[in-house]
């Protein structure tokens, strides 16, 4: 890559693809954009040839806004595409998964190994009574059994719901109940920074209030002495011991592949539903184009399978492409902050996909941790999760990529299923901080509140104007919410509303400005302010609460909670029976227990009243400005201006 100029605005700084990269790139010519635009359906039909279908489609797309059906009446199986079909070629003996556990244990599974493991678990699940359409919950650490369990479900047509291992028992219970899962696959524990994450203990707590689960399958990861309850629980290794692979189920293109829960603007996370055909075409194609994936690559995506990135770009996309995938269980700084560089060096990673929050942490730990590691195998770097600040982009480019690797930022969402805005690294000049341009065949725009397109330079709302193959199909059990929240924003126009603000520059590059709704983004993870607030008010001491995202150097945003205590609790503190600090700690622990460690507030600010409009709405905008020490702006709609002065005095501009 050639760097054009120094000391200019980020949007002026341009990195052109090197000739060497372009020459070998999967996409070498800009023609692809024009071709895709001329007929998106033809474009996606051509891309669909990447997959093996049991029956081809009658029609590429049926669009009854806002309901889409892609590859109508086609039949396929996602597991067959990710595993079985590779056995017919030399890939049979290719490494599919290279696993490294946090304690340093390692395991390599070839495609043949993967086939046996997945097939045996699929057979075992069938014997437990799991049939097509039955939901299976997965609550596992990042060990091979996690992708294996996902693929085993896909093999028998049972939608999975993967719940991130960092979520609490209660969060797990809510998701299981919403989906009505029949079986839960979990582990005796997982490793995180040298400590055991007690997954089975959480799972048992969750199941106390989750009657739909009939059986629990437990992977022995930690190897502690543990008694299972034989009526309900069984060991994974015993369950699969006598099994042999069952054939893959033929499913319809529009059959559900999985549900994945994500935070929205209400207190309750929503189950985003993805189906099979369009999703698999979308993720397989985009991975090939945006990351220039080749047969020889060693591909590492650091996301957990509990998030959409893990689904699309660690399991389904790479394995459908027959890639070699690195899977790492633990933390980037365990036992030391050089763990990632060690892994890249050890396995010769060529494509490395991570999050801006991780990059900012590496920056803080310092470049010296890269010393002595051979990172010359790397040829492409990717980022996702939040807007990448140009400093982090440049650091990644310079210290990790050694100025040789394109940095491909990818904007997308749980709901979009696949990359939407991203560079094609062989042809797209890069600007640090911009996700660049929409991928071929996608119509993305920045519009005003009425849905009118805005010219370059103007800030507005990010929308997608046409359906795309990996789009979500509905919110599980709540179609109304799907229609209203995503497609009902601009009456008379069927535009998908992303929840993000954005602006285009004079080259029509997109600059994402972050969420415009009540969703906050902590270290690339989505949390809703409502979800945090309902957790807080469930605590007996809390009368009212408001949560905001405060700008944070590493995490992008950190949770800050403003809390009004009940009068009697306040009186107790005044009388010295309890302390403010103890109360703050208790509330932080309470949120962690309710949702998970990612939701733990960095600070809890106590206030006698929350600032509200005359109609009683909490003005989170003001709370955020107070926490960040910013100018407060218009206060005219405020019903209780006196609380602002008090809050500013106590908590204004605190670090
Ligand atoms: C939200 C989606 C897609 C996998 C990770 C998160 C933000 C995501 C970027 C990016 C700017 C980004 C958006 C989006 N976001 N990637 N490259 N640049 N913002 O998935 O949990 O569904 O969150 O993450 O705000 O709406 P998610």
XYZ file of C-alpha atoms and ligand atoms in Angstrom:
682
model
C 0.000 0.000 0.000
C 1.215 3.456 -0.762
C 0.502 6.230 1.663
C -0.492 9.401 -0.087
C 0.133 12.210 2.325
C 0.808 13.046 5.953
C -0.738 15.610 8.246
C -4.079 15.959 6.526
C -7.624 15.289 7.663
C -8.223 11.565 8.029
C -10.658 11.627 5.174
C -7.987 13.093 2.937
C -5.452 10.425 3.791
C -5.667 7.671 1.216
C -3.935 4.308 0.981
C -4.019 2.795 -2.483
C -3.908 -0.973 -3.057
C -0.434 -2.131 -4.014
C 0.008 -3.539 -7.480
C 1.233 -6.756 -5.955
C -1.963 -7.168 -3.951
C -4.250 -6.238 -6.818
C -2.576 -8.671 -9.190
C -3.394 -11.630 -6.959
C -6.745 -10.371 -5.612
C -10.011 -12.296 -5.885
C -11.618 -9.112 -7.181
C -9.336 -7.170 -9.514
C -11.706 -4.918 -11.348
C -14.328 -2.322 -10.477
C -16.634 -3.789 -13.108
C -18.134 -5.951 -10.385
C -19.978 -2.943 -8.940
C -21.625 -2.020 -12.235
C -22.503 -5.618 -13.005
C -24.060 -6.168 -9.593
C -25.947 -2.912 -9.792
C -27.350 -3.729 -13.224
C -29.017 -6.827 -11.794
C -28.512 -7.628 -8.124
C -30.576 -10.807 -8.479
C -28.419 -12.110 -11.286
C -25.341 -11.160 -9.296
C -26.502 -13.126 -6.239
C -27.613 -16.052 -8.379
C -24.076 -16.252 -9.770
C -22.637 -16.060 -6.254
C -24.983 -18.844 -5.142
C -23.027 -21.189 -7.400
C -20.379 -21.221 -4.678
C -22.629 -23.553 -2.710
C -23.876 -27.085 -3.251
C -27.658 -27.229 -3.508
C -29.801 -30.345 -3.321
C -32.358 -28.480 -5.398
C -31.938 -25.140 -7.186
C -34.276 -22.184 -6.703
C -37.342 -21.298 -8.764
C -36.756 -17.618 -8.167
C -33.831 -15.675 -6.674
C -35.906 -13.240 -4.632
C -39.495 -12.814 -3.584
C -39.890 -9.407 -2.009
C -43.131 -8.567 -0.236
C -41.813 -5.684 1.802
C -40.589 -6.071 4.434
C -40.583 -9.840 4.007
C -37.986 -11.404 1.770
C -37.528 -14.952 0.574
C -34.241 -15.709 -1.126
C -33.577 -18.656 -3.435
C -37.226 -19.621 -3.349
C -37.925 -23.365 -3.001
C -34.255 -24.270 -3.137
C -33.011 -27.055 -0.844
C -29.629 -27.313 0.828
C -27.898 -27.987 4.126
C -25.487 -25.532 5.726
C -23.465 -28.234 7.481
C -23.129 -30.200 4.258
C -21.750 -27.053 2.612
C -19.330 -26.343 5.446
C -18.117 -29.903 5.923
C -19.223 -32.856 3.783
C -18.648 -31.379 0.374
C -14.987 -30.705 1.147
C -14.431 -34.424 1.772
C -14.801 -35.087 -1.932
C -11.626 -33.094 -2.613
C -8.080 -32.938 -1.215
C -9.510 -30.675 1.497
C -10.523 -33.871 3.279
C -7.114 -33.734 4.980
C -6.849 -29.959 5.232
C -6.893 -28.335 8.662
C -10.383 -26.970 9.242
C -9.921 -25.798 12.827
C -6.663 -24.984 14.579
C -7.579 -24.649 18.213
C -5.522 -23.151 21.004
C -6.877 -23.236 24.538
C -6.024 -20.535 27.020
C -3.869 -22.870 29.163
C -1.835 -23.644 26.025
C -3.406 -26.946 24.951
C -3.831 -27.264 21.202
C -5.827 -29.382 18.796
C -6.076 -29.515 15.013
C -9.166 -30.891 13.292
C -9.049 -31.677 9.605
C -12.218 -31.488 7.565
C -12.504 -35.238 7.962
C -12.181 -34.930 11.757
C -14.760 -32.180 11.741
C -17.137 -34.360 9.733
C -16.861 -37.205 12.249
C -17.283 -34.960 15.292
C -20.185 -32.990 13.856
C -21.874 -36.067 12.428
C -21.667 -37.998 15.693
C -23.096 -35.151 17.737
C -25.858 -34.678 15.165
C -26.817 -38.358 15.512
C -26.743 -38.097 19.288
C -28.957 -35.005 19.288
C -31.478 -36.845 17.149
C -31.566 -39.637 19.710
C -32.253 -37.062 22.396
C -35.351 -36.230 20.419
C -34.166 -33.106 18.632
C -35.862 -32.858 15.269
C -36.070 -30.367 12.439
C -37.200 -26.989 13.750
C -36.458 -27.747 17.430
C -34.292 -25.092 19.043
C -30.999 -25.957 20.739
C -29.272 -23.544 23.114
C -25.461 -23.509 23.147
C -23.563 -21.996 26.090
C -19.937 -22.951 25.616
C -16.444 -21.494 25.816
C -14.485 -20.972 22.598
C -13.479 -24.600 22.169
C -13.935 -26.806 19.070
C -17.169 -28.207 20.497
C -18.764 -24.786 19.982
C -18.561 -24.688 16.153
C -19.124 -28.449 16.187
C -22.382 -27.998 18.102
C -23.539 -25.230 15.745
C -22.838 -27.384 12.702
C -24.449 -30.459 14.277
C -27.644 -28.458 14.754
C -27.487 -27.208 11.184
C -27.004 -30.798 10.026
C -30.329 -31.921 11.474
C -32.204 -28.702 10.707
C -32.449 -27.627 14.357
C -31.956 -23.859 14.762
C -29.295 -23.018 17.357
C -29.153 -20.105 19.704
C -25.644 -19.505 20.893
C -25.440 -17.571 24.152
C -22.108 -15.868 24.826
C -20.299 -17.612 27.706
C -19.819 -14.258 29.450
C -23.558 -13.811 29.903
C -25.146 -14.452 33.273
C -27.508 -17.255 34.255
C -30.405 -14.869 34.027
C -29.515 -13.697 30.519
C -29.206 -17.340 29.477
C -32.588 -18.168 31.009
C -34.350 -15.302 29.197
C -32.955 -16.398 25.849
C -33.780 -20.077 26.382
C -37.329 -19.181 27.361
C -37.861 -16.794 24.492
C -36.719 -19.449 22.022
C -38.295 -22.403 23.840
C -35.099 -24.437 23.517
C -35.398 -28.198 23.986
C -31.763 -29.061 24.639
C -28.871 -27.090 26.129
C -25.242 -27.812 25.280
C -22.803 -26.418 27.824
C -19.495 -27.263 29.548
C -18.219 -27.845 33.059
C -16.405 -24.530 32.591
C -14.133 -22.471 30.387
C -10.845 -20.651 30.909
C -10.631 -16.874 31.099
C -7.486 -15.145 32.387
C -6.490 -18.255 34.276
C -9.810 -18.554 36.065
C -12.642 -20.977 35.506
C -15.881 -19.545 34.112
C -18.542 -21.687 35.855
C -20.758 -22.378 32.865
C -22.520 -25.451 34.236
C -23.274 -23.712 37.501
C -24.814 -20.785 35.607
C -26.674 -23.168 33.324
C -28.192 -25.011 36.263
C -29.337 -21.723 37.758
C -30.790 -20.680 34.415
C -32.674 -23.935 34.032
C -34.464 -23.527 37.338
C -36.787 -21.220 35.450
C -36.587 -22.699 31.973
C -39.003 -25.618 31.702
C -38.649 -26.156 27.947
C -35.183 -27.715 28.283
C -35.434 -31.504 28.490
C -31.777 -32.495 28.309
C -28.402 -30.890 29.065
C -25.242 -32.037 27.306
C -22.040 -31.173 29.188
C -18.607 -30.922 27.576
C -15.754 -31.793 29.923
C -13.398 -28.884 29.427
C -12.004 -28.187 32.886
C -12.150 -31.725 34.210
C -13.311 -30.917 37.725
C -14.934 -33.616 39.801
C -18.601 -33.141 39.084
C -21.726 -35.160 39.593
C -24.246 -34.927 36.814
C -27.928 -35.403 37.380
C -28.603 -38.562 35.324
C -32.253 -37.681 34.832
C -31.422 -34.624 32.813
C -27.685 -34.162 32.288
C -25.173 -36.232 30.348
C -21.515 -35.947 29.385
C -20.877 -34.981 25.792
C -18.054 -37.502 25.320
C -20.228 -40.357 26.612
C -23.148 -39.277 24.491
C -21.244 -39.321 21.203
C -18.965 -42.289 21.974
C -21.032 -44.913 20.180
C -22.395 -42.700 17.432
C -21.577 -42.446 13.766
C -22.466 -39.538 11.453
C -26.049 -39.276 10.259
C -26.810 -37.879 6.805
C -27.557 -34.141 6.575
C -31.203 -33.097 6.568
C -32.464 -31.461 3.406
C -33.816 -28.070 4.464
C -35.571 -25.301 2.602
C -33.615 -22.206 1.717
C -35.937 -20.237 4.008
C -35.803 -22.666 6.942
C -34.383 -21.110 10.076
C -30.639 -21.672 10.571
C -30.286 -19.856 13.861
C -31.598 -17.280 16.299
C -29.138 -14.820 17.802
C -30.128 -12.419 20.541
C -29.045 -8.810 20.441
C -29.903 -5.666 22.352
C -32.434 -3.287 20.922
C -34.045 -0.172 22.231
C -36.271 -1.927 24.763
C -35.400 -3.790 27.945
C -35.740 -7.167 26.286
C -33.123 -8.475 23.838
C -34.548 -9.584 20.528
C -34.045 -12.875 18.765
C -32.734 -12.080 15.309
C -33.773 -14.857 12.930
C -31.526 -15.935 10.077
C -32.471 -18.522 7.476
C -30.298 -20.874 5.471
C -29.858 -20.221 1.743
C -29.504 -16.465 1.513
C -27.458 -16.283 4.676
C -24.952 -18.842 3.510
C -24.634 -17.252 0.066
C -24.145 -13.839 1.694
C -21.451 -14.785 4.181
C -19.581 -17.098 1.815
C -19.447 -14.474 -0.923
C -18.537 -11.515 1.254
C -15.712 -13.355 3.000
C -14.276 -14.271 -0.385
C -14.489 -10.677 -1.625
C -13.748 -8.468 1.368
C -10.976 -10.563 2.873
C -9.679 -11.944 -0.415
C -9.808 -15.436 1.090
C -7.632 -18.022 -0.683
C -7.177 -21.758 -0.359
C -3.809 -21.393 1.409
C -4.876 -18.800 3.954
C -4.736 -19.295 7.682
C -7.654 -17.218 8.799
C -8.134 -15.933 12.330
C -11.184 -14.071 13.571
C -10.864 -13.218 17.253
C -14.616 -12.831 17.867
C -16.492 -15.216 20.125
C -19.080 -17.489 18.515
C -21.586 -15.874 20.875
C -21.741 -12.869 18.517
C -22.747 -12.591 14.882
C -19.112 -12.145 13.814
C -18.386 -15.599 15.213
C -21.357 -17.076 13.355
C -20.744 -15.490 9.962
C -16.973 -15.093 9.836
C -15.605 -17.788 12.105
C -17.958 -20.669 11.380
C -20.272 -20.471 8.353
C -18.363 -18.155 5.986
C -14.866 -19.608 6.371
C -15.896 -23.271 6.553
C -18.235 -23.005 3.561
C -15.205 -21.620 1.730
C -13.099 -24.574 2.917
C -10.691 -22.348 4.845
C -8.335 -23.110 7.712
C -9.651 -21.322 10.783
C -7.829 -20.492 14.008
C -9.902 -20.725 17.177
C -8.561 -19.284 20.426
C -10.275 -19.753 23.759
C -8.945 -17.009 25.963
C -7.997 -13.396 26.563
C -5.503 -11.367 24.457
C -3.386 -10.511 27.495
C -3.088 -13.910 29.076
C -0.601 -14.810 30.391
C 0.989 -11.699 28.824
C -0.125 -9.032 26.321
C 1.752 -10.780 23.504
C -0.574 -13.778 23.229
C -2.130 -12.738 19.908
C 1.257 -12.127 18.257
C 2.454 -15.473 19.527
C -0.556 -17.177 17.931
C -0.067 -15.377 14.602
C 3.598 -16.382 14.582
C 2.965 -19.985 15.684
C 0.304 -20.819 13.091
C 1.379 -18.496 10.281
C -1.883 -16.551 10.303
C -2.410 -14.703 7.015
C -5.747 -12.951 7.598
C -6.428 -11.418 10.993
C -9.871 -10.030 11.886
C -10.337 -8.208 15.198
C -12.010 -5.232 16.882
C -10.946 -1.594 17.343
C -11.275 -1.954 21.116
C -8.648 -4.728 21.069
C -6.364 -2.598 18.882
C -6.632 0.321 21.304
C -5.732 -2.011 24.167
C -2.651 -3.206 22.235
C -1.698 0.412 21.638
C -1.840 1.072 25.323
C 0.167 -2.031 26.225
C 2.779 -0.864 23.720
C 4.454 -2.035 20.530
C 7.266 -3.709 22.455
C 4.979 -6.729 22.934
C 5.261 -7.410 19.211
C 9.053 -7.586 19.367
C 10.572 -10.888 18.440
C 7.466 -12.262 16.741
C 7.435 -13.040 13.064
C 4.263 -11.507 11.669
C 5.389 -11.673 8.062
C 2.750 -14.289 7.212
C 0.024 -11.631 7.557
C -1.360 -10.258 4.319
C -4.690 -8.717 5.291
C -6.149 -7.152 8.437
C -9.830 -6.665 9.202
C -11.797 -4.776 11.837
C -15.391 -4.736 13.033
C -17.636 -3.690 15.887
C -17.507 0.085 16.028
C -16.062 2.974 14.060
C -12.294 2.636 14.037
C -10.515 5.835 14.975
C -7.777 6.777 12.466
C -5.053 6.495 15.158
C -5.979 2.867 15.831
C -6.224 2.162 12.088
C -2.747 3.579 11.501
C -1.262 1.717 14.455
C -2.736 -1.569 13.236
C -1.503 -0.872 9.723
C 1.972 0.090 10.803
C 2.842 -2.179 13.726
C 0.860 -5.308 12.938
C 0.670 -5.106 9.156
C 4.175 -3.564 8.864
C 2.802 -1.261 6.180
C 2.157 -4.190 3.837
C -1.391 -5.291 4.631
C -4.627 -3.561 3.717
C -6.811 -2.806 6.748
C -10.375 -3.672 5.787
C -12.950 -2.141 8.106
C -16.313 -3.866 7.851
C -19.606 -2.219 8.805
C -22.485 -4.589 9.430
C -24.781 -5.852 12.190
C -26.316 -8.924 13.769
C -29.348 -8.115 11.651
C -27.528 -7.754 8.336
C -25.840 -11.140 8.811
C -23.036 -10.240 6.417
C -20.661 -7.373 5.605
C -22.498 -4.424 4.092
C -19.970 -1.599 3.842
C -16.381 -2.707 3.290
C -13.500 -2.261 0.906
C -12.615 -4.761 -1.791
C -8.933 -4.796 -0.897
C -7.595 -5.260 -4.423
C -9.392 -2.222 -5.819
C -10.688 0.090 -3.105
C -8.409 2.882 -1.862
C -8.596 2.988 1.940
C -9.196 5.935 4.244
C -8.388 5.337 7.910
C -11.603 5.717 9.897
C -14.011 5.048 7.037
C -15.635 1.687 6.322
C -15.361 2.867 2.673
C -18.171 1.893 0.284
C -21.110 -0.567 0.091
C -20.302 -3.994 -1.306
C -21.472 -4.873 -4.830
C -25.205 -5.391 -5.147
C -26.102 -3.363 -2.040
C -27.961 -0.069 -1.954
C -26.933 1.863 1.120
C -27.671 5.513 1.747
C -27.634 8.372 4.217
C -31.081 9.947 4.581
C -32.867 12.583 6.662
C -35.699 11.911 9.117
C -38.218 11.625 6.287
C -36.046 9.242 4.323
C -34.837 11.735 1.722
C -31.289 11.070 0.499
C -28.746 13.550 1.818
C -25.875 14.983 -0.201
C -22.241 14.305 0.724
C -21.104 16.109 3.849
C -24.492 15.977 5.583
C -25.014 13.821 8.635
C -28.071 11.589 8.647
C -29.409 8.089 9.153
C -27.843 5.010 7.602
C -30.343 2.908 5.650
C -30.296 -0.031 3.251
C -32.718 0.497 0.411
C -33.010 -2.954 -1.106
C -33.138 -6.469 0.388
C -29.928 -8.518 0.555
C -29.510 -12.282 0.905
C -28.258 -12.538 4.520
C -30.772 -10.065 5.940
C -32.650 -11.072 9.092
C -36.092 -12.442 8.348
C -37.911 -11.526 11.532
C -37.634 -11.092 15.299
C -38.327 -14.489 16.822
C -41.917 -14.519 18.041
C -42.386 -10.806 17.412
C -43.001 -10.017 13.776
C -44.517 -6.665 14.654
C -41.269 -5.542 16.193
C -39.420 -6.580 13.043
C -41.725 -4.564 10.834
C -41.861 -1.521 13.065
C -38.298 -1.173 14.309
C -36.437 -2.007 11.147
C -38.740 -1.139 8.260
C -41.306 1.249 9.672
C -39.145 4.271 10.224
C -39.938 6.062 6.969
C -43.635 5.754 6.113
C -44.180 5.066 2.442
C -40.610 3.863 1.934
C -39.395 0.327 2.513
C -35.955 1.200 3.820
C -34.135 -0.887 6.393
C -33.107 1.387 9.267
C -29.794 0.411 10.860
C -29.976 2.530 14.010
C -26.670 4.173 13.015
C -25.900 7.714 12.015
C -23.535 8.321 9.106
C -22.236 10.764 6.561
C -20.809 10.355 3.100
C -17.780 12.330 1.981
C -17.109 13.839 -1.419
C -15.845 10.462 -2.719
C -19.058 8.816 -1.473
C -17.141 7.026 1.266
C -19.243 6.263 4.344
C -18.231 7.530 7.791
C -20.222 5.808 10.523
C -21.049 8.044 13.464
C -22.412 5.424 15.884
C -25.877 4.635 17.177
C -28.621 7.224 17.098
C -30.974 5.133 19.248
C -30.797 4.025 22.883
C -28.202 1.396 22.111
C -24.671 1.779 23.419
C -21.580 0.038 22.151
C -19.168 -1.155 24.833
C -16.028 -2.743 23.429
C -17.909 -3.691 20.271
C -20.795 -5.232 22.232
C -24.300 -3.940 22.025
C -26.232 -3.027 25.157
C -29.480 -1.167 25.430
C -29.875 1.594 27.967
C -33.334 0.182 28.749
C -31.914 -3.251 29.446
C -29.384 -1.743 31.871
C -32.036 0.406 33.492
C -34.440 -2.454 34.028
C -31.625 -4.448 35.626
C -30.831 -1.516 37.942
C -34.398 -0.847 39.061
C -34.811 -4.494 39.961
C -32.401 -3.837 42.829
C -34.409 -3.172 46.013
C -32.493 0.020 46.831
C -33.112 1.706 43.488
C -36.041 4.016 42.816
C -35.082 5.124 39.329
C -32.125 4.744 37.003
C -30.753 6.013 33.723
C -27.850 4.453 31.855
C -25.668 6.141 29.276
C -22.562 5.385 27.240
C -19.643 7.623 28.157
C -16.778 7.941 25.695
C -13.958 5.647 26.795
C -10.402 5.498 25.492
C -10.221 1.715 25.058
C -13.799 0.451 25.064
C -15.240 3.151 22.811
C -18.035 3.605 25.313
C -18.344 2.679 28.969
C -21.557 2.283 30.950
C -22.322 5.032 33.450
C -25.438 4.685 35.575
C -27.299 7.574 37.184
C -29.327 6.292 40.099
C -31.951 7.685 42.446
C -32.155 5.620 45.626
C -35.322 4.921 47.557
C -35.851 7.395 50.398
C -35.286 4.870 53.166
C -31.989 3.724 51.630
C -30.876 7.309 51.214
C -31.764 7.915 54.880
C -29.721 4.902 55.950
C -26.675 6.203 54.118
C -27.184 9.637 55.702
C -27.286 8.010 59.113
C -24.036 6.205 58.325
C -25.587 2.740 58.318
C -24.464 2.161 54.717
C -21.885 3.897 52.569
C -22.077 5.374 49.070
C -19.090 3.300 47.953
C -20.624 0.056 49.171
C -23.867 0.963 47.423
C -22.012 1.679 44.195
C -20.175 -1.661 44.341
C -23.389 -3.488 45.121
C -25.135 -2.020 42.098
C -22.204 -2.820 39.806
C -22.232 -6.426 41.011
C -25.987 -6.531 40.610
C -25.830 -5.528 36.927
C -23.051 -8.060 36.332
C -25.196 -10.797 37.835
C -28.265 -9.751 35.859
C -26.669 -9.382 32.438
C -22.988 -10.262 32.486
C -19.583 -8.666 33.020
C -19.758 -6.693 29.753
C -22.624 -4.677 31.228
C -20.876 -3.772 34.493
C -21.047 0.022 34.926
C -17.720 1.848 35.162
C -19.355 4.306 37.525
C -22.601 4.798 39.390
C -23.588 8.410 40.042
C -26.236 9.055 42.668
C -28.740 11.832 42.231
C -31.866 12.971 44.035
C -33.668 13.282 40.695
C -33.058 12.540 37.031
C -33.355 15.358 34.508
C -36.665 14.979 32.674
C -38.711 16.668 30.021
C -42.097 18.052 30.982
C -43.681 14.903 29.590
C -41.534 12.861 31.975
C -38.904 11.493 29.588
C -35.417 11.072 30.995
C -32.973 13.317 29.121
C -30.083 10.929 28.624
C -28.439 13.388 26.251
C -27.872 15.736 29.199
C -26.593 12.973 31.452
C -24.103 11.998 28.817
C -22.950 15.574 28.395
C -22.512 15.877 32.159
C -20.512 12.651 32.405
C -18.298 13.758 29.522
C -17.925 17.333 30.754
C -19.440 18.701 27.548
C -21.571 21.733 26.828
C -25.143 20.915 27.804
C -26.917 22.618 24.934
C -30.622 23.340 24.928
C -32.173 23.083 28.407
C -35.515 24.647 27.575
C -37.498 21.389 27.536
C -36.227 20.446 30.978
C -38.850 20.251 33.741
C -36.409 20.225 36.669
C -33.370 22.377 35.752
C -32.151 22.527 39.363
C -30.947 18.883 39.258
C -28.541 19.752 36.466
C -26.546 22.218 38.507
C -26.255 19.717 41.316
C -25.177 16.882 39.013
C -22.621 19.084 37.273
C -21.167 20.154 40.574
C -20.797 16.592 41.795
C -19.989 14.544 38.728
C -19.167 16.949 35.914
C -16.067 16.054 33.895
C -14.917 13.287 36.191
C -12.372 10.819 35.016
C -23.500 -2.143 15.489
C -23.891 -3.575 15.262
C -21.283 -6.711 13.023
C -20.568 -7.445 14.037
C -20.199 -6.716 15.261
C -21.262 -5.949 15.972
C -21.546 -0.918 15.132
C -20.235 -2.567 13.743
C -18.889 -1.262 12.663
C -17.907 -0.611 11.852
C -18.713 1.431 12.658
C -19.726 -0.470 13.455
C -22.720 -0.176 14.539
C -23.744 -1.259 14.310
N -20.556 -1.308 14.131
N -19.230 -2.540 12.869
N -17.055 -1.283 11.084
N -17.854 0.749 11.887
N -19.638 0.889 13.453
O -22.556 -6.397 15.667
O -23.624 -6.274 17.921
O -25.024 -6.304 15.837
O -23.671 -4.290 16.446
O -22.098 -2.089 15.739
O -23.185 0.757 15.464
O -25.065 -0.789 14.281
P -23.766 -5.866 16.501
